[in-house]
Structures are given as structure tokens and as C-alpha cells.
């Protein structure tokens, strides 16, 4: 139930995902082929290609970071850090996985560092995320959506960083355990174990939050 709610909370379309069996080579899409060509040019020293890579992937990266670390954070700084790390890391890309999986691994490392720092500096779990109002959206529906977003983010705050990353990649980004394993540098079994425990902890946290702050409270309907 709550996992479905988490998917609903992700307002943007999930990043492209799915690699099947680890080590298997699926036919490269035109997007993947384009990214690999840019990577090859970067590895040859063409910095203009890196700018093109940034333009081609920045929206996906920003969306992924927002899901990983929460809507309240200023994503721009993390976005910049991600691409600074990528500029060095891309030299080691050898095509063993999709490039976007490789990119998600850089995102995960940046997010993990941020989440560990954030856990040492707790914030108000019900601080409002930035307002995103759809054109023509009913105000009552918008208020309910914002309340659901606050609850989901507060529940995610209860998860330890590694569990949160696995949970977000699977539930919100639609990635398979095998692909997540490649993205976080772990085994698929470890990913499945973290995901199992993260789901239980997320559901328990959501149940407690709903009881403590039912919809229709100070941020809901009077």
C-alpha cells in the first residue's frame, strides 16, 4: 500500500531502467548509443562532449537526486558535485553496464554522502517541500498531494542511507535489483535484503506518521 503511495509521490516519470541478467548485453537503444559515443569522445579528451553529456542527462540526474535526498534540499549543489565526480569517473567506464546505470552509481555515491551528513543535522520532517502546482490542479487535491509528499519524505528520513537509496531506486525509479546492484556496487542478494527491510521500515514509519499526523490536520483540510 505505502509503496504504491511512494510511486504516486514521484511526480516525474521514472528514469529508464532494467538490465535483465547481470552481465547480459541488451540491444543498445539510440539513447544509450548516443551516450556511449559521447563517453568515448570524453575519454579521448573532448570536453565539448562532456557539455553535451550534461545537457542530455541533467534532467534525469536532477530528478534522481531529488528522489534520493528529498524534495526539500537544494539539488543544484548536488547536481554540480555529481558531474564533477562524473568527469573523473567516466574515464573508467568500459561498457560493462548501461551508461545510465554507471551514472546512477555516481548519483548514489553523492546522495549517500549527503544523507549521512543530513542524518547528523536533523531538520523538521514536516518542512514543506518546494511547491509544484500543476496547471489547473484542484486546490484541495494539490493540498492532499503535498500532505502525502510530506508523509512519504518523513518516512524516507527514517531509513538508513543505503536502505533509502535501494528503496528509492526500486520503488520510485523502477530499477531492478540486478541493476541497482550494479549502480551501488553491491550484490543483488544484498540489494534484495536491503529492499526487504527498507519496505518493512518504510511501511512502519508511514503507519506511525499517519496516526501521529492524520490527513486533514494542520496542513490538510480544516
Coordinates of C-alpha atoms in Angstrom, one line a residue:
X1 CA 0.0 0.0 0.0
X2 CA 2.6 2.5 1.1
X3 CA 5.0 1.5 -1.7
X4 CA 2.3 2.4 -4.2
X5 CA 1.9 5.7 -2.4
X6 CA 5.6 6.3 -2.8
X7 CA 5.3 5.7 -6.5
X8 CA 2.4 8.1 -6.8
X9 CA 4.5 10.7 -4.9
X10 CA 7.2 10.6 -7.7
X11 CA 5.6 13.3 -9.9
X12 CA 8.0 12.9 -12.8
X13 CA 8.3 9.8 -15.0
X14 CA 10.9 7.4 -13.6
X15 CA 14.3 7.1 -15.2
X16 CA 14.8 4.5 -17.8
X17 CA 15.7 1.2 -16.1
X18 CA 16.1 -2.6 -16.5
X19 CA 19.1 -4.6 -17.5
X20 CA 17.8 -8.1 -17.0
X21 CA 20.5 -10.6 -16.0
X22 CA 23.8 -9.1 -14.8
X23 CA 26.4 -9.3 -17.5
X24 CA 23.9 -9.8 -20.3
X25 CA 24.0 -7.3 -23.1
X26 CA 20.6 -6.0 -24.2
X27 CA 20.5 -4.3 -27.6
X28 CA 21.6 -0.7 -27.2
X29 CA 19.0 1.9 -27.6
X30 CA 19.6 5.0 -29.7
X31 CA 19.9 7.0 -26.4
X32 CA 22.4 4.5 -25.0
X33 CA 24.4 4.5 -28.2
X34 CA 24.5 8.3 -28.2
X35 CA 25.7 8.5 -24.6
X36 CA 28.4 5.9 -25.3
X37 CA 29.6 7.9 -28.2
X38 CA 29.8 11.0 -26.1
X39 CA 31.7 9.0 -23.4
X40 CA 34.2 7.8 -26.0
X41 CA 34.8 11.4 -27.1
X42 CA 35.3 12.5 -23.5
X43 CA 37.8 9.7 -22.9
X44 CA 39.6 11.0 -26.0
X45 CA 39.8 14.4 -24.3
X46 CA 36.9 16.2 -26.0
X47 CA 35.5 18.4 -23.2
X48 CA 32.8 19.7 -25.5
X49 CA 31.3 16.2 -25.5
X50 CA 31.1 16.4 -21.7
X51 CA 28.9 19.5 -22.0
X52 CA 26.7 17.6 -24.4
X53 CA 26.5 14.7 -22.0
X54 CA 25.5 17.1 -19.2
X55 CA 22.7 18.5 -21.3
X56 CA 21.5 15.1 -22.3
X57 CA 21.3 13.7 -18.8
X58 CA 20.9 16.6 -16.3
X59 CA 17.1 16.4 -16.0
X60 CA 17.3 12.7 -15.3
X61 CA 20.1 13.2 -12.7
X62 CA 18.3 16.1 -11.0
X63 CA 15.1 14.0 -10.8
X64 CA 17.0 11.0 -9.4
X65 CA 18.9 13.1 -6.8
X66 CA 15.6 14.8 -5.7
X67 CA 14.1 11.3 -5.1
X68 CA 17.2 10.1 -3.3
X69 CA 17.7 13.1 -0.9
X70 CA 14.2 14.6 -0.7
X71 CA 12.4 17.5 -2.3
X72 CA 13.5 20.0 0.4
X73 CA 17.1 20.1 -0.4
X74 CA 18.7 22.4 -2.9
X75 CA 19.5 20.0 -5.7
X76 CA 21.7 22.3 -7.7
X77 CA 24.8 21.8 -5.5
X78 CA 24.4 18.1 -5.5
X79 CA 24.0 18.2 -9.3
X80 CA 27.2 20.1 -9.7
X81 CA 29.0 17.6 -7.4
X82 CA 27.7 14.7 -9.4
X83 CA 29.1 16.0 -12.6
X84 CA 32.4 17.0 -11.1
X85 CA 32.7 13.4 -9.9
X86 CA 31.5 12.0 -13.2
X87 CA 34.1 14.0 -15.1
X88 CA 36.8 11.9 -13.4
X89 CA 34.8 8.6 -13.1
X90 CA 33.8 8.5 -16.8
X91 CA 37.4 7.8 -17.7
X92 CA 36.9 4.4 -16.2
X93 CA 33.7 3.4 -17.9
X94 CA 34.3 0.3 -20.0
X95 CA 30.7 -0.5 -21.1
X96 CA 30.1 -3.5 -18.7
X97 CA 26.7 -1.9 -18.0
X98 CA 24.4 0.7 -19.5
X99 CA 25.9 4.1 -19.1
X100 CA 22.8 5.4 -17.2
X101 CA 23.4 2.6 -14.6
X102 CA 27.0 3.9 -14.3
X103 CA 25.7 7.4 -13.9
X104 CA 23.2 6.2 -11.2
X105 CA 26.2 4.8 -9.3
X106 CA 27.7 8.3 -9.2
X107 CA 24.4 9.7 -8.1
X108 CA 24.2 7.1 -5.3
X109 CA 27.6 8.0 -4.0
X110 CA 26.8 11.7 -3.9
X111 CA 23.5 11.0 -2.3
X112 CA 25.0 8.6 0.2
X113 CA 27.5 11.3 1.4
X114 CA 24.7 13.9 1.6
X115 CA 22.3 11.6 3.5
X116 CA 25.0 10.6 6.0
X117 CA 25.7 14.3 6.6
X118 CA 22.0 15.1 6.8
X119 CA 21.4 12.4 9.5
X120 CA 23.8 14.3 11.7
X121 CA 21.8 17.5 11.2
X122 CA 18.1 16.6 11.6
X123 CA 15.5 19.0 10.2
X124 CA 11.8 19.4 10.7
X125 CA 10.5 16.3 9.0
X126 CA 7.3 18.2 8.0
X127 CA 9.0 21.2 6.5
X128 CA 7.3 21.9 3.2
X129 CA 9.0 20.8 0.0
X130 CA 9.1 23.3 -2.8
X131 CA 5.7 23.9 -4.2
X132 CA 5.0 22.2 -7.6
X133 CA 1.5 23.1 -8.7
X134 CA 0.1 21.6 -11.9
X135 CA -1.7 24.0 -14.2
X136 CA -5.4 23.8 -13.5
X137 CA -5.0 21.4 -10.5
X138 CA -7.8 21.4 -7.9
X139 CA -6.5 23.2 -4.8
X140 CA -7.9 20.5 -2.5
X141 CA -6.3 17.8 -4.5
X142 CA -3.0 19.8 -4.5
X143 CA -3.1 20.1 -0.7
X144 CA -3.7 16.4 -0.3
X145 CA -0.8 15.6 -2.7
X146 CA 1.6 17.9 -0.7
X147 CA 0.5 16.3 2.5
X148 CA 1.2 12.8 1.0
X149 CA 4.6 14.1 -0.2
X150 CA 5.5 15.3 3.3
X151 CA 4.5 12.0 4.9
X152 CA 6.5 9.9 2.3
X153 CA 9.6 12.1 2.7
X154 CA 9.3 12.0 6.5
X155 CA 9.1 8.1 6.3
X156 CA 12.1 8.0 4.0
X157 CA 14.0 10.1 6.5
X158 CA 13.7 7.1 8.9
X159 CA 15.6 4.8 6.6
X160 CA 19.4 4.5 6.8
X161 CA 21.1 5.9 3.8
X162 CA 21.9 2.6 2.0
X163 CA 18.4 1.3 2.5
X164 CA 16.9 4.6 1.3
X165 CA 18.9 4.6 -1.9
X166 CA 17.9 1.0 -2.7
X167 CA 14.2 1.7 -1.8
X168 CA 14.1 4.8 -4.0
X169 CA 15.9 3.2 -6.9
X170 CA 13.4 0.3 -6.9
X171 CA 10.1 1.9 -5.8
X172 CA 10.4 5.3 -7.4
X173 CA 12.9 4.9 -10.3
X174 CA 11.7 1.4 -11.3
X175 CA 15.1 -0.2 -11.3
X176 CA 15.5 -4.0 -10.9
X177 CA 17.6 -5.5 -8.1
X178 CA 20.2 -6.5 -10.6
X179 CA 20.6 -3.0 -12.0
X180 CA 20.6 -1.5 -8.5
X181 CA 23.4 -3.9 -7.6
X182 CA 25.5 -2.5 -10.4
X183 CA 24.6 1.1 -9.5
X184 CA 25.5 0.8 -5.8
X185 CA 28.4 -1.6 -6.2
X186 CA 26.8 -4.4 -4.2
X187 CA 25.4 -7.9 -4.8
X188 CA 21.9 -8.5 -6.0
X189 CA 21.2 -10.5 -2.8
X190 CA 22.4 -7.7 -0.6
X191 CA 20.1 -5.3 -2.6
X192 CA 17.1 -7.6 -2.2
X193 CA 17.8 -7.9 1.6
X194 CA 18.1 -4.1 2.0
X195 CA 15.0 -3.6 -0.1
X196 CA 13.0 -6.1 2.0
X197 CA 14.0 -4.4 5.3
X198 CA 13.5 -0.9 3.8
X199 CA 10.0 -1.8 2.8
X200 CA 9.1 -3.0 6.3
X201 CA 10.7 0.0 7.9
X202 CA 9.1 2.5 5.5
X203 CA 5.6 0.9 6.0
X204 CA 6.0 1.0 9.8
X205 CA 7.2 4.7 9.6
X206 CA 4.3 5.6 7.4
X207 CA 1.8 4.0 9.7
X208 CA 3.2 5.8 12.7
X209 CA 3.2 9.1 10.9
X210 CA -0.4 8.7 9.7
X211 CA -1.5 8.0 13.2
X212 CA 0.5 10.9 14.6
X213 CA -0.5 13.4 11.9
X214 CA -3.6 12.2 10.1
X215 CA -4.6 13.8 6.7
X216 CA -6.8 16.8 7.4
X217 CA -4.5 18.1 10.2
X218 CA -2.9 21.5 10.2
X219 CA -1.7 21.0 6.6
X220 CA -4.8 19.3 5.4
X221 CA -8.5 20.2 5.3
X222 CA -10.0 22.0 8.4

